[in-house]
Amino acid sequence: MAITPLPNSRTEADGSAVVRVLSYNIRSMRDDEDALARVITACAPDLVFVQEAPRFFRWRKHAARLAAKSELVLLSGGATAAGPLLMCSLRATVERTEDVLLPLTPGLHRRGLATAVVRFAGARVGLISCHLSLQGEERYAQAGMVLDRVAGMDTPHTLVAGDLNERPGGRSFTRLAKELQDGWAVSPWGGEYTSTSADPHQRIDAILATQDVEFLGCGVPQDLDPADLRAATDHLPVLAAVRLPAS
């Protein structure tokens, strides 16, 4: 059975906005960069929440090149957020950005958040790209820090997306989903599993939103080139269309 396409980006007469949102772990662009850019472009996103962006030598140059190939611009994050990054289309009007480093647990990888506040027509929205820890206790604490950041964004709507390193039902995923809508759970579309791209068998990546955001569909796109998906990175992208009420 054919899957109904997600709605295209648009602005409604009342000032609300339909926005296409992509979340994608790109494994530091260590794979096929052109395939990665083709996947992102084919999703036609207004916002891209990246995890594992380049963090080392000339990382800004690499990130900017990916944005240009994907017909987007850099918004915030990268090495300064320990990996999470945000990109957007020219449709977004940027109000502010902030990169946040989370507390470092000795012996574990540093984690952070790429955050921003943007406007689409009459809708104002906060953005948080995250990549939670592989270690369970630290991951649970970081989920709480994400929720604290949501509460402090001072925006009528907030989108959170990223690699949660945990399946639905886990303590950290549940902690987030109690406060935020899980896009796949409320409006499933396309495929569910995000990891790995070669053998999808688990959902550890998600797009979440505050309660006033309307999900029009969320999941792994099924109409993209399978060869590009496998070549681009070891995760599959999560794509959603959401309606943001006018602020």
PDB file of C-alpha atoms in Angstrom:
ATOM      1  CA  MET A   1       0.000   0.000   0.000  1.00  0.00           C
ATOM      2  CA  ALA A   2       1.345   3.415  -0.958  1.00  0.00           C
ATOM      3  CA  ILE A   3       2.250   5.769   1.874  1.00  0.00           C
ATOM      4  CA  THR A   4       0.620   9.194   1.759  1.00  0.00           C
ATOM      5  CA  PRO A   5       3.335  11.837   1.302  1.00  0.00           C
ATOM      6  CA  LEU A   6       3.996  14.212   4.167  1.00  0.00           C
ATOM      7  CA  PRO A   7       2.579  17.714   3.691  1.00  0.00           C
ATOM      8  CA  ASN A   8       4.836  20.268   2.071  1.00  0.00           C
ATOM      9  CA  SER A   9       5.981  23.381   3.931  1.00  0.00           C
ATOM     10  CA  ARG A  10       3.437  26.165   3.905  1.00  0.00           C
ATOM     11  CA  THR A  11       2.099  29.143   5.798  1.00  0.00           C
ATOM     12  CA  GLU A  12      -1.566  29.186   6.766  1.00  0.00           C
ATOM     13  CA  ALA A  13      -3.853  32.220   6.547  1.00  0.00           C
ATOM     14  CA  ASP A  14      -3.982  32.448  10.353  1.00  0.00           C
ATOM     15  CA  GLY A  15      -0.183  32.753  10.626  1.00  0.00           C
ATOM     16  CA  SER A  16       0.414  29.145  11.645  1.00  0.00           C
ATOM     17  CA  ALA A  17       3.100  27.234   9.765  1.00  0.00           C
ATOM     18  CA  VAL A  18       3.532  23.684   8.481  1.00  0.00           C
ATOM     19  CA  VAL A  19       7.206  22.833   8.927  1.00  0.00           C
ATOM     20  CA  ARG A  20       9.196  19.793   7.790  1.00  0.00           C
ATOM     21  CA  VAL A  21      11.636  18.567  10.447  1.00  0.00           C
ATOM     22  CA  LEU A  22      14.497  16.091   9.963  1.00  0.00           C
ATOM     23  CA  SER A  23      16.603  14.371  12.635  1.00  0.00           C
ATOM     24  CA  TYR A  24      19.729  12.540  11.473  1.00  0.00           C
ATOM     25  CA  ASN A  25      22.848  11.014  13.045  1.00  0.00           C
ATOM     26  CA  ILE A  26      25.512  11.568  10.364  1.00  0.00           C
ATOM     27  CA  ARG A  27      28.477   9.761  12.005  1.00  0.00           C
ATOM     28  CA  SER A  28      30.840  12.739  11.682  1.00  0.00           C
ATOM     29  CA  MET A  29      30.462  12.665   7.877  1.00  0.00           C
ATOM     30  CA  ARG A  30      32.835   9.689   7.744  1.00  0.00           C
ATOM     31  CA  ASP A  31      30.792   7.936   5.069  1.00  0.00           C
ATOM     32  CA  ASP A  32      29.582   9.036   1.609  1.00  0.00           C
ATOM     33  CA  GLU A  33      29.088  12.807   1.913  1.00  0.00           C
ATOM     34  CA  ASP A  34      27.341  13.176  -1.432  1.00  0.00           C
ATOM     35  CA  ALA A  35      24.872  10.403  -0.562  1.00  0.00           C
ATOM     36  CA  LEU A  36      24.260  12.119   2.786  1.00  0.00           C
ATOM     37  CA  ALA A  37      23.500  15.419   1.071  1.00  0.00           C
ATOM     38  CA  ARG A  38      21.166  13.708  -1.411  1.00  0.00           C
ATOM     39  CA  VAL A  39      19.194  12.108   1.431  1.00  0.00           C
ATOM     40  CA  ILE A  40      18.820  15.405   3.283  1.00  0.00           C
ATOM     41  CA  THR A  41      17.849  17.306   0.134  1.00  0.00           C
ATOM     42  CA  ALA A  42      15.277  14.679  -0.858  1.00  0.00           C
ATOM     43  CA  CYS A  43      13.551  15.136   2.509  1.00  0.00           C
ATOM     44  CA  ALA A  44      13.027  18.858   1.746  1.00  0.00           C
ATOM     45  CA  PRO A  45      13.373  19.913   5.404  1.00  0.00           C
ATOM     46  CA  ASP A  46      12.938  23.368   6.911  1.00  0.00           C
ATOM     47  CA  LEU A  47      14.887  22.256   9.993  1.00  0.00           C
ATOM     48  CA  VAL A  48      17.581  19.608  10.413  1.00  0.00           C
ATOM     49  CA  PHE A  49      18.586  18.324  13.851  1.00  0.00           C
ATOM     50  CA  VAL A  50      21.988  16.689  13.365  1.00  0.00           C
ATOM     51  CA  GLN A  51      23.848  14.388  15.722  1.00  0.00           C
ATOM     52  CA  GLU A  52      27.520  13.446  15.444  1.00  0.00           C
ATOM     53  CA  ALA A  53      28.420  16.471  13.351  1.00  0.00           C
ATOM     54  CA  PRO A  54      32.151  16.885  12.634  1.00  0.00           C
ATOM     55  CA  ARG A  55      34.000  17.985  15.798  1.00  0.00           C
ATOM     56  CA  PHE A  56      37.663  18.075  14.917  1.00  0.00           C
ATOM     57  CA  PHE A  57      40.026  19.572  12.315  1.00  0.00           C
ATOM     58  CA  ARG A  58      38.234  22.153  10.133  1.00  0.00           C
ATOM     59  CA  TRP A  59      34.858  20.993  11.432  1.00  0.00           C
ATOM     60  CA  ARG A  60      33.138  24.263  10.517  1.00  0.00           C
ATOM     61  CA  LYS A  61      34.280  23.920   6.910  1.00  0.00           C
ATOM     62  CA  HIS A  62      32.934  20.366   6.677  1.00  0.00           C
ATOM     63  CA  ALA A  63      29.595  21.315   8.252  1.00  0.00           C
ATOM     64  CA  ALA A  64      29.213  24.354   6.012  1.00  0.00           C
ATOM     65  CA  ARG A  65      29.929  22.230   2.940  1.00  0.00           C
ATOM     66  CA  LEU A  66      27.204  19.747   3.925  1.00  0.00           C
ATOM     67  CA  ALA A  67      24.737  22.584   4.487  1.00  0.00           C
ATOM     68  CA  ALA A  68      25.515  24.084   1.076  1.00  0.00           C
ATOM     69  CA  LYS A  69      25.186  20.712  -0.681  1.00  0.00           C
ATOM     70  CA  SER A  70      21.844  20.225   1.077  1.00  0.00           C
ATOM     71  CA  GLU A  71      20.573  23.707   0.117  1.00  0.00           C
ATOM     72  CA  LEU A  72      20.501  24.776   3.782  1.00  0.00           C
ATOM     73  CA  VAL A  73      22.420  27.082   6.117  1.00  0.00           C
ATOM     74  CA  LEU A  74      24.122  26.397   9.441  1.00  0.00           C
ATOM     75  CA  LEU A  75      22.205  27.542  12.480  1.00  0.00           C
ATOM     76  CA  SER A  76      24.138  26.436  15.579  1.00  0.00           C
ATOM     77  CA  GLY A  77      26.132  23.645  17.191  1.00  0.00           C
ATOM     78  CA  GLY A  78      28.879  21.339  15.978  1.00  0.00           C
ATOM     79  CA  ALA A  79      32.063  20.964  17.999  1.00  0.00           C
ATOM     80  CA  THR A  80      30.946  23.787  20.296  1.00  0.00           C
ATOM     81  CA  ALA A  81      27.976  21.616  21.350  1.00  0.00           C
ATOM     82  CA  ALA A  82      30.025  18.368  21.387  1.00  0.00           C
ATOM     83  CA  GLY A  83      28.336  17.044  18.242  1.00  0.00           C
ATOM     84  CA  PRO A  84      24.695  18.135  17.949  1.00  0.00           C
ATOM     85  CA  LEU A  85      24.107  20.707  15.212  1.00  0.00           C
ATOM     86  CA  LEU A  86      21.165  22.584  13.681  1.00  0.00           C
ATOM     87  CA  MET A  87      20.621  23.554  10.043  1.00  0.00           C
ATOM     88  CA  CYS A  88      17.683  25.398   8.522  1.00  0.00           C
ATOM     89  CA  SER A  89      16.256  26.632   5.254  1.00  0.00           C
ATOM     90  CA  LEU A  90      16.027  30.307   4.397  1.00  0.00           C
ATOM     91  CA  ARG A  91      12.358  30.093   5.339  1.00  0.00           C
ATOM     92  CA  ALA A  92      13.355  30.355   9.019  1.00  0.00           C
ATOM     93  CA  THR A  93      13.972  33.726  10.658  1.00  0.00           C
ATOM     94  CA  VAL A  94      16.588  33.258  13.377  1.00  0.00           C
ATOM     95  CA  GLU A  95      16.053  34.979  16.713  1.00  0.00           C
ATOM     96  CA  ARG A  96      18.902  33.509  18.767  1.00  0.00           C
ATOM     97  CA  THR A  97      21.179  30.472  19.132  1.00  0.00           C
ATOM     98  CA  GLU A  98      23.046  28.887  22.038  1.00  0.00           C
ATOM     99  CA  ASP A  99      25.359  25.896  22.325  1.00  0.00           C
ATOM    100  CA  VAL A 100      25.191  24.094  25.671  1.00  0.00           C
ATOM    101  CA  LEU A 101      27.782  21.683  27.085  1.00  0.00           C
ATOM    102  CA  LEU A 102      26.379  19.173  29.570  1.00  0.00           C
ATOM    103  CA  PRO A 103      28.321  18.064  32.674  1.00  0.00           C
ATOM    104  CA  LEU A 104      31.219  15.772  31.856  1.00  0.00           C
ATOM    105  CA  THR A 105      31.353  12.344  33.486  1.00  0.00           C
ATOM    106  CA  PRO A 106      35.026  11.283  33.770  1.00  0.00           C
ATOM    107  CA  GLY A 107      35.814   8.563  31.276  1.00  0.00           C
ATOM    108  CA  LEU A 108      32.743   9.204  29.117  1.00  0.00           C
ATOM    109  CA  HIS A 109      32.227  11.244  25.966  1.00  0.00           C
ATOM    110  CA  ARG A 110      31.269  14.899  26.465  1.00  0.00           C
ATOM    111  CA  ARG A 111      27.681  15.635  25.455  1.00  0.00           C
ATOM    112  CA  GLY A 112      25.910  18.864  24.597  1.00  0.00           C
ATOM    113  CA  LEU A 113      22.875  20.520  23.067  1.00  0.00           C
ATOM    114  CA  ALA A 114      22.542  22.724  19.996  1.00  0.00           C
ATOM    115  CA  THR A 115      19.669  25.138  20.615  1.00  0.00           C
ATOM    116  CA  ALA A 116      17.980  27.992  18.786  1.00  0.00           C
ATOM    117  CA  VAL A 117      14.818  30.049  18.603  1.00  0.00           C
ATOM    118  CA  VAL A 118      13.393  30.685  15.133  1.00  0.00           C
ATOM    119  CA  ARG A 119      10.206  32.004  13.530  1.00  0.00           C
ATOM    120  CA  PHE A 120       8.140  30.696  10.640  1.00  0.00           C
ATOM    121  CA  ALA A 121       5.550  33.297   9.640  1.00  0.00           C
ATOM    122  CA  GLY A 122       3.597  33.936  12.855  1.00  0.00           C
ATOM    123  CA  ALA A 123       4.936  30.888  14.678  1.00  0.00           C
ATOM    124  CA  ARG A 124       7.856  31.110  17.124  1.00  0.00           C
ATOM    125  CA  VAL A 125       9.556  27.862  18.139  1.00  0.00           C
ATOM    126  CA  GLY A 126      12.493  26.656  20.234  1.00  0.00           C
ATOM    127  CA  LEU A 127      14.807  23.965  18.869  1.00  0.00           C
ATOM    128  CA  ILE A 128      16.992  21.467  20.733  1.00  0.00           C
ATOM    129  CA  SER A 129      19.213  18.892  19.009  1.00  0.00           C
ATOM    130  CA  CYS A 130      20.564  16.250  21.395  1.00  0.00           C
ATOM    131  CA  HIS A 131      22.567  13.039  21.485  1.00  0.00           C
ATOM    132  CA  LEU A 132      22.193  11.272  24.814  1.00  0.00           C
ATOM    133  CA  SER A 133      24.779   9.134  26.578  1.00  0.00           C
ATOM    134  CA  LEU A 134      25.396   5.429  26.043  1.00  0.00           C
ATOM    135  CA  GLN A 135      25.551   5.030  29.846  1.00  0.00           C
ATOM    136  CA  GLY A 136      22.143   4.567  31.431  1.00  0.00           C
ATOM    137  CA  GLU A 137      22.389   6.745  34.546  1.00  0.00           C
ATOM    138  CA  GLU A 138      24.049   9.608  32.687  1.00  0.00           C
ATOM    139  CA  ARG A 139      21.476   9.291  29.881  1.00  0.00           C
ATOM    140  CA  TYR A 140      18.609   9.564  32.380  1.00  0.00           C
ATOM    141  CA  ALA A 141      20.144  12.686  33.938  1.00  0.00           C
ATOM    142  CA  GLN A 142      20.660  14.208  30.483  1.00  0.00           C
ATOM    143  CA  ALA A 143      17.001  13.589  29.599  1.00  0.00           C
ATOM    144  CA  GLY A 144      16.129  15.692  32.632  1.00  0.00           C
ATOM    145  CA  MET A 145      18.511  18.419  31.487  1.00  0.00           C
ATOM    146  CA  VAL A 146      16.815  18.463  28.074  1.00  0.00           C
ATOM    147  CA  LEU A 147      13.450  18.970  29.782  1.00  0.00           C
ATOM    148  CA  ASP A 148      14.938  21.740  31.910  1.00  0.00           C
ATOM    149  CA  ARG A 149      16.152  23.428  28.731  1.00  0.00           C
ATOM    150  CA  VAL A 150      12.694  23.092  27.159  1.00  0.00           C
ATOM    151  CA  ALA A 151      11.200  24.807  30.203  1.00  0.00           C
ATOM    152  CA  GLY A 152      13.749  27.614  29.935  1.00  0.00           C
ATOM    153  CA  MET A 153      13.411  28.323  26.207  1.00  0.00           C
ATOM    154  CA  ASP A 154      10.697  30.966  26.754  1.00  0.00           C
ATOM    155  CA  THR A 155       8.947  29.947  23.532  1.00  0.00           C
ATOM    156  CA  PRO A 156       5.321  28.940  22.947  1.00  0.00           C
ATOM    157  CA  HIS A 157       6.421  25.779  21.126  1.00  0.00           C
ATOM    158  CA  THR A 158       9.574  23.634  21.308  1.00  0.00           C
ATOM    159  CA  LEU A 159      10.893  20.822  19.116  1.00  0.00           C
ATOM    160  CA  VAL A 160      13.409  18.319  20.496  1.00  0.00           C
ATOM    161  CA  ALA A 161      15.050  15.779  18.221  1.00  0.00           C
ATOM    162  CA  GLY A 162      18.004  13.486  18.353  1.00  0.00           C
ATOM    163  CA  ASP A 163      19.677  10.169  18.957  1.00  0.00           C
ATOM    164  CA  LEU A 164      18.374   9.065  22.353  1.00  0.00           C
ATOM    165  CA  ASN A 165      20.521   5.908  22.445  1.00  0.00           C
ATOM    166  CA  GLU A 166      17.526   4.123  23.928  1.00  0.00           C
ATOM    167  CA  ARG A 167      14.381   2.390  22.696  1.00  0.00           C
ATOM    168  CA  PRO A 168      10.835   3.450  23.637  1.00  0.00           C
ATOM    169  CA  GLY A 169       9.994   2.129  27.088  1.00  0.00           C
ATOM    170  CA  GLY A 170      13.466   2.804  28.439  1.00  0.00           C
ATOM    171  CA  ARG A 171      13.753   5.101  31.469  1.00  0.00           C
ATOM    172  CA  SER A 172      15.195   8.077  29.597  1.00  0.00           C
ATOM    173  CA  PHE A 173      12.920   7.795  26.556  1.00  0.00           C
ATOM    174  CA  THR A 174       9.932   7.483  28.893  1.00  0.00           C
ATOM    175  CA  ARG A 175      11.054  10.499  30.908  1.00  0.00           C
ATOM    176  CA  LEU A 176      11.038  12.622  27.758  1.00  0.00           C
ATOM    177  CA  ALA A 177       7.816  11.153  26.376  1.00  0.00           C
ATOM    178  CA  LYS A 178       5.922  11.901  29.601  1.00  0.00           C
ATOM    179  CA  GLU A 179       6.489  15.623  29.062  1.00  0.00           C
ATOM    180  CA  LEU A 180       6.717  15.805  25.261  1.00  0.00           C
ATOM    181  CA  GLN A 181       4.854  14.240  22.350  1.00  0.00           C
ATOM    182  CA  ASP A 182       6.742  11.439  20.606  1.00  0.00           C
ATOM    183  CA  GLY A 183       6.077  12.058  16.909  1.00  0.00           C
ATOM    184  CA  TRP A 184       6.059   8.405  15.854  1.00  0.00           C
ATOM    185  CA  ALA A 185       3.739   7.427  18.718  1.00  0.00           C
ATOM    186  CA  VAL A 186       1.130  10.130  18.003  1.00  0.00           C
ATOM    187  CA  SER A 187       1.267  10.214  14.188  1.00  0.00           C
ATOM    188  CA  PRO A 188       3.209   7.273  12.702  1.00  0.00           C
ATOM    189  CA  TRP A 189       4.198   7.561   9.061  1.00  0.00           C
ATOM    190  CA  GLY A 190       6.738   5.652   6.973  1.00  0.00           C
ATOM    191  CA  GLY A 191       9.061   3.288   8.808  1.00  0.00           C
ATOM    192  CA  GLU A 192       9.684   2.972  12.539  1.00  0.00           C
ATOM    193  CA  TYR A 193      13.217   1.634  12.973  1.00  0.00           C
ATOM    194  CA  THR A 194      16.173   4.010  12.703  1.00  0.00           C
ATOM    195  CA  SER A 195      19.210   1.871  13.542  1.00  0.00           C
ATOM    196  CA  THR A 196      21.127   0.597  11.753  1.00  0.00           C
ATOM    197  CA  SER A 197      20.795   1.791   8.175  1.00  0.00           C
ATOM    198  CA  ALA A 198      21.988  -1.606   6.921  1.00  0.00           C
ATOM    199  CA  ASP A 199      19.797  -3.594   9.345  1.00  0.00           C
ATOM    200  CA  PRO A 200      16.994  -1.470  10.813  1.00  0.00           C
ATOM    201  CA  HIS A 201      15.810  -3.220  13.978  1.00  0.00           C
ATOM    202  CA  GLN A 202      15.351  -0.573  16.670  1.00  0.00           C
ATOM    203  CA  ARG A 203      14.021   2.945  17.159  1.00  0.00           C
ATOM    204  CA  ILE A 204      16.561   5.019  19.079  1.00  0.00           C
ATOM    205  CA  ASP A 205      16.112   8.325  17.203  1.00  0.00           C
ATOM    206  CA  ALA A 206      13.063  10.517  17.717  1.00  0.00           C
ATOM    207  CA  ILE A 207      11.392  13.843  17.065  1.00  0.00           C
ATOM    208  CA  LEU A 208       9.476  15.191  20.058  1.00  0.00           C
ATOM    209  CA  ALA A 209       7.476  18.355  20.663  1.00  0.00           C
ATOM    210  CA  THR A 210       5.559  20.284  23.263  1.00  0.00           C
ATOM    211  CA  GLN A 211       1.858  19.540  23.522  1.00  0.00           C
ATOM    212  CA  ASP A 212       0.604  22.434  21.375  1.00  0.00           C
ATOM    213  CA  VAL A 213       2.490  21.277  18.276  1.00  0.00           C
ATOM    214  CA  GLU A 214       0.435  19.138  15.863  1.00  0.00           C
ATOM    215  CA  PHE A 215       2.242  16.185  14.266  1.00  0.00           C
ATOM    216  CA  LEU A 216       0.975  15.534  10.740  1.00  0.00           C
ATOM    217  CA  GLY A 217       3.238  12.502  10.329  1.00  0.00           C
ATOM    218  CA  CYS A 218       6.584  11.248  11.634  1.00  0.00           C
ATOM    219  CA  GLY A 219       8.852   8.350  10.724  1.00  0.00           C
ATOM    220  CA  VAL A 220      11.564   7.061   8.417  1.00  0.00           C
ATOM    221  CA  PRO A 221      10.913   8.045   4.776  1.00  0.00           C
ATOM    222  CA  GLN A 222      10.268   5.018   2.578  1.00  0.00           C
ATOM    223  CA  ASP A 223      10.748   6.642  -0.829  1.00  0.00           C
ATOM    224  CA  LEU A 224      14.471   7.441  -0.598  1.00  0.00           C
ATOM    225  CA  ASP A 225      17.236   5.634  -2.479  1.00  0.00           C
ATOM    226  CA  PRO A 226      18.164   2.581  -0.335  1.00  0.00           C
ATOM    227  CA  ALA A 227      21.735   2.679  -1.618  1.00  0.00           C
ATOM    228  CA  ASP A 228      22.097   6.308  -0.540  1.00  0.00           C
ATOM    229  CA  LEU A 229      20.636   5.550   2.884  1.00  0.00           C
ATOM    230  CA  ARG A 230      23.143   2.755   3.471  1.00  0.00           C
ATOM    231  CA  ALA A 231      26.062   4.776   2.112  1.00  0.00           C
ATOM    232  CA  ALA A 232      25.293   8.029   3.952  1.00  0.00           C
ATOM    233  CA  THR A 233      25.649   6.951   7.599  1.00  0.00           C
ATOM    234  CA  ASP A 234      24.798   4.142  10.031  1.00  0.00           C
ATOM    235  CA  HIS A 235      21.414   5.626  11.076  1.00  0.00           C
ATOM    236  CA  LEU A 236      18.237   6.243   9.098  1.00  0.00           C
ATOM    237  CA  PRO A 237      16.714   9.726   9.048  1.00  0.00           C
ATOM    238  CA  VAL A 238      13.527  10.612  10.916  1.00  0.00           C
ATOM    239  CA  LEU A 239      11.275  13.059   9.081  1.00  0.00           C
ATOM    240  CA  ALA A 240       8.193  14.816  10.419  1.00  0.00           C
ATOM    241  CA  ALA A 241       5.729  17.430   9.293  1.00  0.00           C
ATOM    242  CA  VAL A 242       4.351  19.551  12.122  1.00  0.00           C
ATOM    243  CA  ARG A 243       1.890  22.419  12.351  1.00  0.00           C
ATOM    244  CA  LEU A 244       3.055  25.257  14.597  1.00  0.00           C
ATOM    245  CA  PRO A 245       0.223  27.503  15.805  1.00  0.00           C
ATOM    246  CA  ALA A 246       0.756  31.232  15.406  1.00  0.00           C
ATOM    247  CA  SER A 247       2.345  32.717  18.502  1.00  0.00           C
TER     248      SER A 247
END
